[in-house]
Coordinates of C-alpha atoms and ligand atoms in Angstrom, one line a residue:
M297 CA -31.0 0.6 -36.7
D298 CA -31.2 -3.1 -35.6
S299 CA -34.2 -5.0 -34.8
L300 CA -33.6 -5.0 -31.2
S301 CA -33.9 -1.3 -30.6
L302 CA -37.0 -1.1 -33.0
S303 CA -38.9 -3.7 -31.1
S304 CA -38.0 -2.5 -27.6
S305 CA -40.0 0.2 -25.9
I306 CA -38.6 2.8 -23.8
R307 CA -38.9 1.8 -20.1
I308 CA -37.8 3.5 -16.8
L309 CA -35.1 1.4 -15.3
P310 CA -35.9 -0.4 -12.0
P311 CA -34.1 1.5 -9.3
Q312 CA -31.7 -1.3 -8.4
L313 CA -30.6 -1.6 -12.1
A314 CA -30.2 2.1 -12.3
D315 CA -28.0 2.1 -9.2
Q316 CA -26.0 -0.8 -10.4
I317 CA -25.3 1.1 -13.7
A318 CA -24.4 4.3 -11.9
A319 CA -22.3 2.3 -9.6
G320 CA -20.1 1.6 -12.5
E321 CA -19.2 5.2 -12.6
V322 CA -18.1 5.4 -8.9
I323 CA -17.3 1.9 -7.9
E324 CA -14.8 0.4 -10.2
R325 CA -12.9 -1.8 -7.5
P326 CA -12.5 -2.5 -3.8
A327 CA -10.3 0.6 -3.5
S328 CA -13.1 2.9 -4.7
V329 CA -15.4 1.5 -2.1
L330 CA -12.7 2.0 0.6
K331 CA -12.3 5.6 -0.7
E332 CA -15.9 6.4 -0.3
L333 CA -16.3 4.8 3.1
L334 CA -13.2 6.6 4.5
E335 CA -14.4 9.9 3.1
N336 CA -17.9 9.3 4.7
A337 CA -16.0 8.5 8.1
L338 CA -14.1 11.7 7.9
D339 CA -17.0 13.7 6.9
A340 CA -18.7 12.3 10.1
G341 CA -16.1 13.9 12.1
A342 CA -14.3 10.7 13.2
S343 CA -11.1 10.9 15.1
R344 CA -10.4 7.2 14.6
V345 CA -11.1 5.0 11.6
D346 CA -10.4 1.3 11.4
V347 CA -10.1 -0.4 8.2
E348 CA -10.2 -4.1 7.7
L349 CA -9.9 -6.0 4.5
K350 CA -10.1 -9.6 3.3
L351 CA -8.6 -10.7 0.0
G352 CA -7.6 -7.3 -1.2
G353 CA -11.1 -6.0 -0.4
M354 CA -12.8 -8.4 -2.8
D355 CA -14.2 -10.5 -0.1
A356 CA -14.7 -8.0 2.6
I357 CA -14.2 -4.4 3.5
R358 CA -15.1 -3.0 6.8
V359 CA -14.7 0.7 7.9
T360 CA -15.4 1.6 11.4
D361 CA -15.4 5.2 12.7
N362 CA -16.2 7.0 15.9
G363 CA -17.9 9.9 14.0
F364 CA -21.4 11.3 14.8
G365 CA -23.2 8.2 13.5
I366 CA -26.6 7.9 11.7
C367 CA -29.9 7.7 13.5
G368 CA -32.3 4.8 13.0
Q369 CA -34.8 6.6 10.7
E370 CA -32.1 7.9 8.5
L371 CA -30.4 4.6 7.8
P372 CA -32.7 3.7 4.9
L373 CA -32.2 7.2 3.5
A374 CA -28.4 7.0 3.8
I375 CA -28.4 4.3 1.1
S376 CA -30.8 5.8 -1.2
R377 CA -29.7 7.7 -4.3
H378 CA -29.1 11.5 -4.1
A379 CA -29.5 11.3 -0.2
T380 CA -26.9 13.4 1.5
S381 CA -26.8 15.4 4.5
K382 CA -24.0 17.6 3.2
I383 CA -25.5 20.1 0.8
S384 CA -29.0 21.4 0.4
R385 CA -28.3 24.4 -1.8
L386 CA -26.3 25.0 -4.9
D387 CA -24.3 27.6 -2.9
D388 CA -23.1 25.1 -0.6
L389 CA -21.2 23.4 -3.4
L390 CA -19.0 26.4 -3.7
Q391 CA -18.0 26.4 -0.2
L392 CA -17.5 22.7 0.2
Q393 CA -15.6 21.5 3.2
S394 CA -16.7 18.0 3.2
L395 CA -15.3 15.2 1.0
G396 CA -18.5 13.6 -0.3
F397 CA -21.5 15.5 -1.4
R398 CA -23.3 13.7 -4.3
G399 CA -25.1 11.3 -2.1
E400 CA -24.7 8.4 -4.3
A401 CA -21.8 6.5 -3.0
L402 CA -23.6 4.3 -0.5
A403 CA -26.4 3.7 -2.9
S404 CA -24.0 2.6 -5.6
I405 CA -22.0 0.5 -3.2
C406 CA -25.1 -1.1 -1.7
S407 CA -26.5 -2.1 -5.1
V408 CA -23.4 -4.2 -5.9
S409 CA -22.5 -5.9 -2.6
Q410 CA -23.7 -7.7 0.6
W411 CA -23.6 -4.9 2.9
E412 CA -24.5 -4.2 6.5
I413 CA -24.5 -1.0 8.3
R414 CA -24.3 -0.6 12.0
S415 CA -24.4 2.9 13.6
C416 CA -25.1 4.6 16.8
Q417 CA -25.4 8.4 17.0
R418 CA -23.4 10.2 19.4
G419 CA -25.2 10.8 22.8
E420 CA -27.8 8.1 22.0
E421 CA -28.2 4.8 24.0
A422 CA -29.3 2.4 21.1
G423 CA -27.7 1.7 18.0
Y424 CA -29.3 0.6 14.7
A425 CA -28.5 -1.9 11.9
M426 CA -29.7 -2.7 8.5
R427 CA -28.4 -5.3 6.0
Y428 CA -28.6 -6.1 2.3
D429 CA -31.1 -9.1 2.6
Q430 CA -33.6 -6.9 4.4
P431 CA -33.1 -3.4 3.2
G432 CA -35.4 -0.9 4.8
Q433 CA -35.7 -3.0 7.9
V434 CA -34.0 -1.3 10.7
H435 CA -33.3 -3.1 14.0
E436 CA -31.8 -2.1 17.4
I437 CA -28.4 -3.2 18.3
N438 CA -25.6 -2.4 20.6
H439 CA -23.0 -0.3 19.0
A440 CA -20.4 2.2 20.2
A441 CA -21.0 5.8 19.0
G442 CA -20.1 5.9 15.4
T443 CA -20.7 3.8 12.4
S444 CA -19.4 0.5 10.8
I445 CA -20.0 -0.5 7.3
W446 CA -19.4 -3.9 6.0
V447 CA -19.1 -4.6 2.3
R448 CA -18.9 -8.1 1.4
K449 CA -18.7 -9.9 -1.9
L450 CA -18.2 -6.8 -4.1
F451 CA -20.0 -7.2 -7.5
Y452 CA -21.5 -10.6 -6.5
N453 CA -24.5 -9.7 -8.4
T454 CA -22.8 -8.2 -11.4
P455 CA -20.5 -10.9 -12.7
A456 CA -19.3 -8.8 -15.6
R457 CA -17.8 -6.3 -13.2
R458 CA -16.5 -9.0 -11.0
K459 CA -14.5 -10.3 -13.9
F460 CA -12.5 -7.2 -14.0
L461 CA -11.1 -7.5 -10.6
R462 CA -7.5 -8.5 -10.5
A463 CA -5.3 -10.5 -8.3
E464 CA -5.6 -10.0 -4.6
R465 CA -2.3 -8.4 -4.5
T466 CA -3.2 -5.8 -7.1
E467 CA -6.5 -5.0 -5.4
F468 CA -4.8 -4.8 -2.1
R469 CA -2.3 -2.4 -3.6
H470 CA -5.0 0.0 -4.7
C471 CA -6.6 -0.2 -1.3
D472 CA -3.4 0.4 0.3
E473 CA -2.8 3.5 -1.7
V474 CA -6.2 4.8 -0.8
F475 CA -5.5 4.3 2.8
R476 CA -2.1 6.1 2.4
R477 CA -3.7 9.1 0.8
M478 CA -6.3 9.4 3.4
A479 CA -3.8 9.0 6.3
L480 CA -1.5 11.6 4.8
A481 CA -4.6 13.9 4.5
R482 CA -5.7 13.9 8.1
F483 CA -2.9 13.8 10.6
D484 CA -5.4 14.6 13.4
V485 CA -7.4 11.3 12.8
G486 CA -6.0 7.9 13.9
F487 CA -6.0 5.3 11.1
Y488 CA -5.7 1.6 11.6
F489 CA -5.4 -1.0 8.8
K490 CA -5.7 -4.7 8.7
H491 CA -5.6 -7.1 5.8
N492 CA -6.4 -10.8 6.2
A493 CA -6.4 -10.3 9.9
R494 CA -2.9 -9.0 9.9
Q495 CA -2.4 -5.5 11.3
L496 CA -0.4 -3.6 8.7
Q497 CA -0.7 0.0 10.0
R498 CA -1.2 1.5 13.4
L499 CA -1.3 5.4 13.1
P500 CA -2.5 7.1 16.0
A501 CA -3.6 10.7 15.7
A502 CA -0.5 12.7 15.1
N503 CA -0.8 16.0 16.9
D504 CA 2.7 17.4 17.0
A505 CA 5.5 17.7 14.4
Q506 CA 7.3 14.7 15.5
A507 CA 4.4 12.5 15.3
R508 CA 3.4 13.8 12.0
S509 CA 6.9 13.0 10.6
R510 CA 6.7 9.5 12.1
R511 CA 3.5 9.0 10.1
V512 CA 5.1 10.3 6.9
S513 CA 7.9 7.8 7.5
Q514 CA 5.6 4.9 8.2
L515 CA 3.6 5.6 5.0
C516 CA 6.2 6.9 2.7
G517 CA 9.4 5.4 4.0
E518 CA 12.0 6.4 6.4
N519 CA 14.3 7.3 3.4
F520 CA 11.9 9.8 2.0
L521 CA 11.6 11.5 5.4
Q522 CA 15.3 11.6 5.9
N523 CA 15.7 13.2 2.5
S524 CA 13.0 15.7 2.7
L525 CA 12.5 19.2 4.0
L526 CA 9.7 20.1 6.3
I527 CA 8.3 23.3 5.1
D528 CA 5.6 25.8 6.3
F529 CA 4.7 28.9 4.5
P530 CA 1.8 30.9 5.8
R531 CA 0.8 33.7 3.5
G532 CA -2.3 35.8 4.1
D533 CA -5.2 33.4 4.2
M534 CA -3.1 30.6 2.5
R535 CA -0.8 28.2 4.1
L536 CA 1.6 25.7 2.4
W537 CA 3.1 23.0 4.5
G538 CA 4.5 19.5 4.3
W539 CA 7.4 17.5 3.3
I540 CA 9.3 18.1 0.0
S541 CA 12.2 16.0 -1.3
K542 CA 15.7 17.6 -1.1
P543 CA 17.2 18.6 -4.5
G544 CA 19.4 15.5 -4.3
Y545 CA 16.6 13.1 -3.9
S546 CA 14.4 12.0 -6.8
R547 CA 12.4 9.0 -7.9
Q548 CA 11.9 7.3 -11.2
Q549 CA 8.2 7.6 -11.0
T550 CA 5.6 10.1 -9.7
D551 CA 4.5 7.6 -7.2
L552 CA 5.4 9.7 -4.1
Q553 CA 3.6 13.0 -4.9
Y554 CA 0.7 13.8 -2.6
F555 CA -0.8 17.2 -2.9
Y556 CA -3.8 18.1 -0.9
I557 CA -6.0 21.2 -1.0
N558 CA -8.0 21.7 2.2
G559 CA -7.4 18.0 3.1
R560 CA -8.7 16.6 -0.3
I561 CA -6.1 15.0 -2.5
I562 CA -5.9 16.5 -6.0
R563 CA -4.1 16.0 -9.2
D564 CA -4.2 19.3 -11.0
R565 CA -2.3 20.8 -14.0
V566 CA -1.7 24.1 -12.4
I567 CA -0.1 22.5 -9.3
N568 CA 1.9 19.9 -11.3
H569 CA 3.3 22.7 -13.4
A570 CA 4.3 24.8 -10.4
M571 CA 5.9 21.8 -8.8
R572 CA 7.9 20.9 -11.9
Q573 CA 9.1 24.5 -12.3
A574 CA 10.1 24.7 -8.8
Y575 CA 12.3 21.6 -9.1
N576 CA 13.3 22.5 -12.6
T577 CA 17.1 22.4 -12.3
C578 CA 17.3 19.9 -9.4
L579 CA 16.0 16.9 -11.2
G580 CA 17.8 14.8 -13.8
P581 CA 16.0 13.8 -17.0
G582 CA 13.2 11.3 -16.3
R583 CA 13.4 11.9 -12.6
H584 CA 10.6 13.1 -10.3
A585 CA 10.4 14.9 -7.0
A586 CA 8.6 13.4 -4.0
Y587 CA 6.3 15.4 -1.8
V588 CA 3.5 15.4 0.7
L589 CA 2.1 18.8 0.5
H590 CA -1.0 20.6 2.0
L591 CA -2.3 23.8 0.7
E592 CA -4.9 25.4 2.9
L593 CA -7.0 28.2 1.4
D594 CA -10.4 29.8 1.7
P595 CA -12.8 27.1 0.3
A596 CA -14.6 29.8 -1.6
S597 CA -11.5 30.4 -3.8
V598 CA -11.4 26.8 -5.2
D599 CA -14.1 24.8 -7.0
V600 CA -13.6 21.2 -6.5
N601 CA -16.9 20.0 -8.2
V602 CA -15.3 19.9 -11.6
H603 CA -14.6 16.2 -12.0
P604 CA -16.8 13.4 -10.7
T605 CA -13.8 11.7 -9.0
K606 CA -13.0 15.1 -7.5
H607 CA -9.3 15.0 -8.1
E608 CA -9.4 18.1 -10.3
V609 CA -10.1 21.6 -9.2
R610 CA -10.6 25.1 -10.5
F611 CA -9.0 28.0 -8.9
R612 CA -10.3 31.5 -8.9
E613 CA -6.8 32.9 -8.9
A614 CA -4.7 30.0 -10.4
R615 CA -1.7 32.3 -11.2
L616 CA -1.5 33.5 -7.7
I617 CA -1.4 30.0 -6.2
H618 CA 1.0 28.9 -9.0
D619 CA 3.4 31.6 -8.1
F620 CA 3.1 31.2 -4.4
L621 CA 4.0 27.5 -4.8
I622 CA 7.1 28.2 -6.9
R623 CA 8.4 31.0 -4.7
S624 CA 7.8 28.9 -1.5
L625 CA 9.4 25.8 -2.8
R626 CA 12.4 27.5 -4.3
E627 CA 13.2 29.4 -1.2
S628 CA 13.1 26.0 0.7
L629 CA 15.2 24.2 -1.8
Q630 CA 17.7 26.9 -2.0
T631 CA 18.2 27.2 1.7
G632 CA 17.8 23.4 2.3
D633 CA 16.6 23.5 5.9
A634 CA 16.6 20.2 7.4
V635 CA 13.6 18.5 8.8
Q636 CA 13.0 19.6 12.4
S637 CA 12.5 16.3 14.1
E638 CA 14.2 13.5 16.0
Y639 CA 14.8 11.8 12.7
A640 CA 18.1 13.5 12.2
P641 CA 19.3 13.0 8.6
N642 CA 21.4 10.0 8.5
G643 CA 23.6 9.5 5.5
V644 CA 21.7 12.2 3.7
M645 CA 23.2 13.8 0.7
E646 CA 24.2 17.3 1.3
L647 CA 24.2 20.0 -1.4
P648 CA 27.7 20.7 -2.8
P649 CA 29.2 23.9 -1.5
G650 CA 28.1 26.9 -3.7
Y651 CA 25.0 25.1 -4.9
R652 CA 22.4 27.9 -5.6
G653 CA 19.2 25.9 -6.5
Q654 CA 17.9 27.0 -9.9
E655 CA 20.7 29.1 -11.0
T656 CA 23.2 26.1 -11.1
R657 CA 23.6 23.7 -13.9
E658 CA 22.7 20.3 -12.8
P659 CA 25.5 18.8 -10.8
P660 CA 26.6 15.8 -12.8
Y661 CA 27.0 13.4 -10.0
V662 CA 23.5 13.9 -8.7
A663 CA 22.0 11.2 -10.9
H664 CA 24.0 8.4 -9.8
R665 CA 23.8 9.3 -6.1
Q666 CA 20.2 9.2 -6.4
E667 CA 20.3 5.8 -7.8
A668 CA 22.2 4.7 -4.8
L669 CA 19.6 6.2 -2.6
A670 CA 16.7 4.7 -4.3
E671 CA 18.4 1.3 -3.8
T672 CA 18.6 1.7 0.0
E673 CA 15.0 2.5 0.5
C674 CA 13.5 0.1 2.9
F675 CA 10.0 -0.3 4.5
F676 CA 11.6 -2.1 7.4
G677 CA 14.2 0.5 8.2
Q678 CA 17.4 -0.6 10.0
I679 CA 18.5 -3.9 11.4
Q680 CA 18.7 -3.9 15.0
A681 CA 19.5 -7.6 15.8
V682 CA 19.6 -11.1 14.4
L683 CA 17.9 -13.6 16.5
L684 CA 18.4 -17.5 16.6
N685 CA 20.1 -17.3 13.3
R686 CA 16.7 -17.0 11.6
F687 CA 14.9 -13.8 12.5
V688 CA 15.9 -10.2 12.1
L689 CA 14.5 -7.5 14.2
T690 CA 14.4 -4.0 12.5
Q691 CA 13.2 -0.6 13.3
S692 CA 11.6 2.1 11.2
S693 CA 10.9 5.2 13.1
G694 CA 8.9 4.0 16.2
T695 CA 8.0 0.6 14.7
L696 CA 9.7 -2.6 15.2
Y697 CA 9.5 -5.4 12.7
L698 CA 10.3 -9.1 13.2
I699 CA 11.0 -10.9 10.0
D700 CA 11.5 -14.5 9.5
V701 CA 14.5 -14.6 7.2
S702 CA 14.3 -18.3 6.4
R703 CA 10.6 -18.4 5.5
A704 CA 10.7 -15.3 3.4
Q705 CA 13.7 -16.5 1.5
A706 CA 12.1 -19.8 0.9
L707 CA 9.0 -18.2 -0.5
M708 CA 10.9 -15.8 -2.6
S709 CA 13.2 -18.6 -4.0
V710 CA 10.4 -20.8 -4.9
Q711 CA 8.4 -18.0 -6.6
D712 CA 11.4 -16.7 -8.6
W713 CA 12.6 -20.2 -9.4
Q714 CA 9.1 -21.2 -10.7
A715 CA 8.8 -18.0 -12.8
A716 CA 12.3 -18.5 -14.2
C717 CA 11.5 -22.2 -15.1
Q718 CA 8.3 -21.2 -16.9
A719 CA 10.1 -18.6 -18.9
N720 CA 13.1 -21.1 -19.4
Q721 CA 15.5 -18.6 -17.9
L722 CA 17.2 -20.9 -15.4
K723 CA 20.5 -19.9 -14.0
Q724 CA 22.8 -22.4 -12.3
R725 CA 25.5 -22.2 -9.7
P726 CA 28.2 -24.9 -9.9
L727 CA 29.0 -26.5 -6.6
L728 CA 32.7 -25.9 -5.5
I729 CA 32.9 -29.5 -4.7
P730 CA 30.4 -31.8 -6.6
Q731 CA 28.3 -33.8 -4.2
R732 CA 27.8 -37.6 -4.4
I733 CA 24.3 -38.7 -3.4
A734 CA 23.4 -42.1 -2.5
L735 CA 20.0 -43.2 -3.7
D736 CA 17.8 -46.0 -2.4
A737 CA 16.1 -48.5 -4.8
G738 CA 12.8 -46.4 -5.1
Q739 CA 14.7 -43.2 -5.7
R740 CA 16.9 -44.9 -8.2
S741 CA 14.1 -46.0 -10.4
R742 CA 12.4 -42.7 -10.1
Y743 CA 15.6 -40.9 -11.0
E744 CA 15.5 -42.6 -14.2
R745 CA 12.2 -41.3 -15.1
A746 CA 12.7 -37.9 -13.5
Q747 CA 16.1 -37.0 -15.2
D748 CA 14.5 -34.7 -17.7
L749 CA 12.4 -32.9 -15.2
L750 CA 15.3 -32.4 -12.9
T751 CA 17.4 -30.9 -15.8
H752 CA 14.5 -28.8 -16.7
L753 CA 14.3 -27.6 -13.2
G754 CA 18.1 -26.5 -13.4
F755 CA 19.9 -29.3 -11.6
D756 CA 23.2 -30.5 -13.2
L757 CA 23.3 -34.2 -12.4
G758 CA 25.2 -37.3 -13.6
Q759 CA 25.6 -40.9 -12.7
A760 CA 28.4 -41.5 -10.3
G761 CA 28.4 -45.1 -9.7
P762 CA 26.0 -48.0 -8.9
G763 CA 23.2 -46.4 -6.8
E764 CA 24.9 -43.0 -6.7
I765 CA 24.5 -39.8 -8.5
I766 CA 26.6 -36.7 -8.7
L767 CA 25.4 -33.1 -8.2
R768 CA 27.4 -30.7 -10.0
A769 CA 25.4 -27.6 -10.1
I770 CA 22.1 -26.3 -8.5
P771 CA 19.7 -23.7 -9.6
I772 CA 20.8 -20.4 -8.0
W773 CA 17.5 -20.2 -6.1
L774 CA 18.8 -22.9 -3.9
A775 CA 21.8 -21.0 -2.7
G776 CA 21.8 -21.0 1.1
F777 CA 19.7 -24.1 1.2
D778 CA 20.5 -27.7 1.2
G779 CA 20.2 -28.7 -2.4
Q780 CA 21.0 -32.4 -1.7
R781 CA 18.1 -32.8 0.8
L782 CA 15.8 -31.1 -1.6
L783 CA 16.9 -33.5 -4.4
Q784 CA 16.1 -36.5 -2.3
A785 CA 12.8 -35.2 -1.4
L786 CA 12.0 -34.7 -5.1
L787 CA 13.1 -38.3 -5.7
D788 CA 10.8 -39.6 -3.0
A789 CA 7.6 -39.1 -5.0
D790 CA 6.5 -39.5 -8.7
I791 CA 6.0 -36.0 -9.6
D792 CA 5.6 -33.6 -12.6
E793 CA 6.8 -30.1 -12.8
Q794 CA 3.7 -28.5 -11.2
Q795 CA 3.9 -30.8 -8.2
S796 CA 7.6 -30.5 -8.0
F797 CA 7.2 -26.8 -7.0
A798 CA 4.8 -28.0 -4.2
V799 CA 7.4 -30.3 -2.9
I800 CA 10.2 -27.7 -3.2
R801 CA 8.1 -25.2 -1.4
Q802 CA 7.3 -27.6 1.4
Q803 CA 10.9 -28.7 1.6
L804 CA 12.5 -25.2 1.7
L805 CA 10.0 -24.1 4.3
L806 CA 11.4 -26.8 6.5
Q807 CA 14.9 -26.0 6.0
Q808 CA 16.9 -23.2 7.6
Y809 CA 18.3 -20.6 5.2
D810 CA 22.0 -20.0 5.7
F811 CA 22.4 -16.3 5.2
A812 CA 26.0 -16.0 6.5
T813 CA 27.3 -14.7 3.3
V814 CA 24.2 -12.7 2.5
D815 CA 24.1 -8.9 2.5
L816 CA 21.2 -8.6 4.9
R817 CA 20.4 -5.0 4.1
H818 CA 20.1 -5.6 0.6
W819 CA 18.1 -8.7 1.1
L820 CA 15.7 -6.7 3.3
Q821 CA 15.2 -4.2 0.5
R822 CA 14.0 -7.1 -1.6
V823 CA 11.7 -8.4 1.0
S824 CA 10.4 -4.8 1.6
Q825 CA 9.4 -4.6 -2.1
R826 CA 7.6 -7.8 -1.7
R827 CA 6.2 -7.5 1.8
E828 CA 2.6 -7.9 0.6
Q829 CA 3.2 -11.2 -0.9
L830 CA 5.3 -12.2 2.2
A831 CA 2.7 -10.9 4.6
D832 CA 3.1 -14.1 6.7
C833 CA 6.9 -13.8 7.1
W834 CA 6.9 -10.5 9.1
R835 CA 5.0 -8.8 11.8
E836 CA 4.9 -5.5 13.4
L837 CA 5.8 -5.3 17.0
T838 CA 5.0 -2.2 19.1
Q839 CA 7.4 -1.1 21.8
T840 CA 4.8 -2.3 24.2
D841 CA 4.8 -5.8 22.8
L842 CA 8.6 -5.8 23.2
Q843 CA 8.5 -4.4 26.8
D844 CA 5.7 -6.8 27.7
W845 CA 7.8 -9.7 26.4
L846 CA 11.0 -8.5 28.2
R847 CA 8.9 -8.2 31.4
L848 CA 7.5 -11.6 31.0
S849 CA 10.8 -13.2 30.4
S850 CA 12.4 -11.5 33.3
S851 CA 9.5 -12.5 35.6
H852 CA 10.1 -16.1 34.5
A853 CA 13.8 -15.9 35.2
Ligands
LIG919 P1 -22.4 11.8 0.4 O1 -21.2 11.3 1.2 O2 -22.1 12.1 -0.9 O3 -23.3 12.6 1.1 P2 -22.9 8.8 0.6 O4 -23.8 8.0 -0.3 O5 -21.5 8.5 0.7 O6 -23.2 10.3 0.1 O7 -23.6 8.9 2.1 C1 -24.9 9.2 2.2 C2 -25.2 9.8 3.5 O8 -25.2 8.9 4.4 C3 -24.2 11.0 4.0 O9 -24.7 12.2 3.4 C4 -24.3 10.9 5.4 O10 -25.3 11.6 5.9 C5 -24.6 9.4 5.7 N1 -23.4 8.6 6.1 C6 -22.7 7.8 5.3 N2 -21.7 7.3 5.9 C7 -21.7 7.8 7.1 C8 -20.8 7.6 8.3 N3 -19.8 6.9 8.3 N4 -21.1 8.5 9.5 C9 -22.3 9.2 9.4 N5 -23.0 9.4 8.4 C10 -22.8 8.7 7.3
LIG920 MG1 -19.9 10.0 0.7

């Protein structure tokens, strides 16, 4: 035993420190905060939830709901440990309908952030607020019925934890996934999502089949929707419904597998096993099915309190559920009924004649057709129009997107070029006709000094004559841009490699990208994969935006 533990005496931890330690178990990153706040909002019976993040949730997370609210006296209780309004007896645990029940989420979150809670109970006049710098002090405010919780500067007081946070993009991705899971859990609730003041999702409550399919398309991609079967199997007091990928569609990862039991997402061995069995012969090696499935059953027949993060469950009758899943899924996969919606399958692979589901050997061509499909997956959907040689208007189900091709390409080019440069993996494209570039006196002397740098950046240059250089090849990332203009901009200042990319970025953003020879559909897929990094290159338009705009322009005419 070391001297430290010998000399120290046992003490009760101060409550704040105990909360911070406990927070480590529940609150790992912004996404965990978001999950808890969303669960609370849903538990409060909200029909609309608004999420707003800054900097991937590291700077701020705000969740606003229109649920039943918290009354003034109970505000301080809500943030104290083991305070919950959701269970009072052990029996309640076995019949759990709500998502949270441990009563420690808010206490944990509040111990590691600069928080503020504002709430107004349904039917009450006044709302109440409380914040981190004066905990316990409740003051009256105006607030619509419901609750909004701000969580700013997560882990500001626990630097060791803050260090584990990743890049904004990564933290955002986790939050985005939490949001997607919740929005797929509760179609009857409207979900709205903003990041850095940009509206990313607008999902009004989806109360009919068509609206639900639209939401699936918005969250999981139009391609998944078009390649899925809508199923619904009621059986006794159980019901299995949702979207499952057709036998011909598969994914490289298990990233599109959402399974809910009574509205709670779960990852469970029994369920996973049943799903794999059901798809058994439909999937090539290393391929995975995709699904959004809801299993509804009597809450008493499933125990969700097995695991602290509550993704695992224990079934009373696991076998029964396992077999019910397999039977329902196989039946759908064999008959292959199409999704009943306006989203008529479009370029969807049909099963080969005579295909009999699990009895058939795997059709050899399935694999490469799957690849082809995976490639065409695009968040932005189909191209509707190209405007001003610079913007594309696309549509994915009901949503329109306007994408600035030039800006997006400039940013992608710079990122890729810089990465390749750092990794010493430059690629050049020779010019069909080498270009002569006249340099002024200043540029000429800078060219002498910058030759190595320019070669390092991937330009192939030579001396052409007095005061002239010749450009023979450009880095491929400049294709579609004016390489000569860029080169001159680079020679207008004394720069090093780091600075050169700042100049390149600035210069390419000024130029107009020539995409005449570009396969725009393919291009759009690349942008769709990087849409978070390119957030300021596209925006969502509602039909109303467009209609307003048309009305506006016609009234001006
Ligand atoms: P739990 O959800 O496990 O009960 P939490 O710490 O997440 O514990 O929340 C504590 C309590 O605060 C909840 O039981 C609930 O009474 C109240 N509460 C939290 N968020 C909300 C909300 N958005 N609307 C209404 N009540 C809330
Ligand atoms: Mg909770």
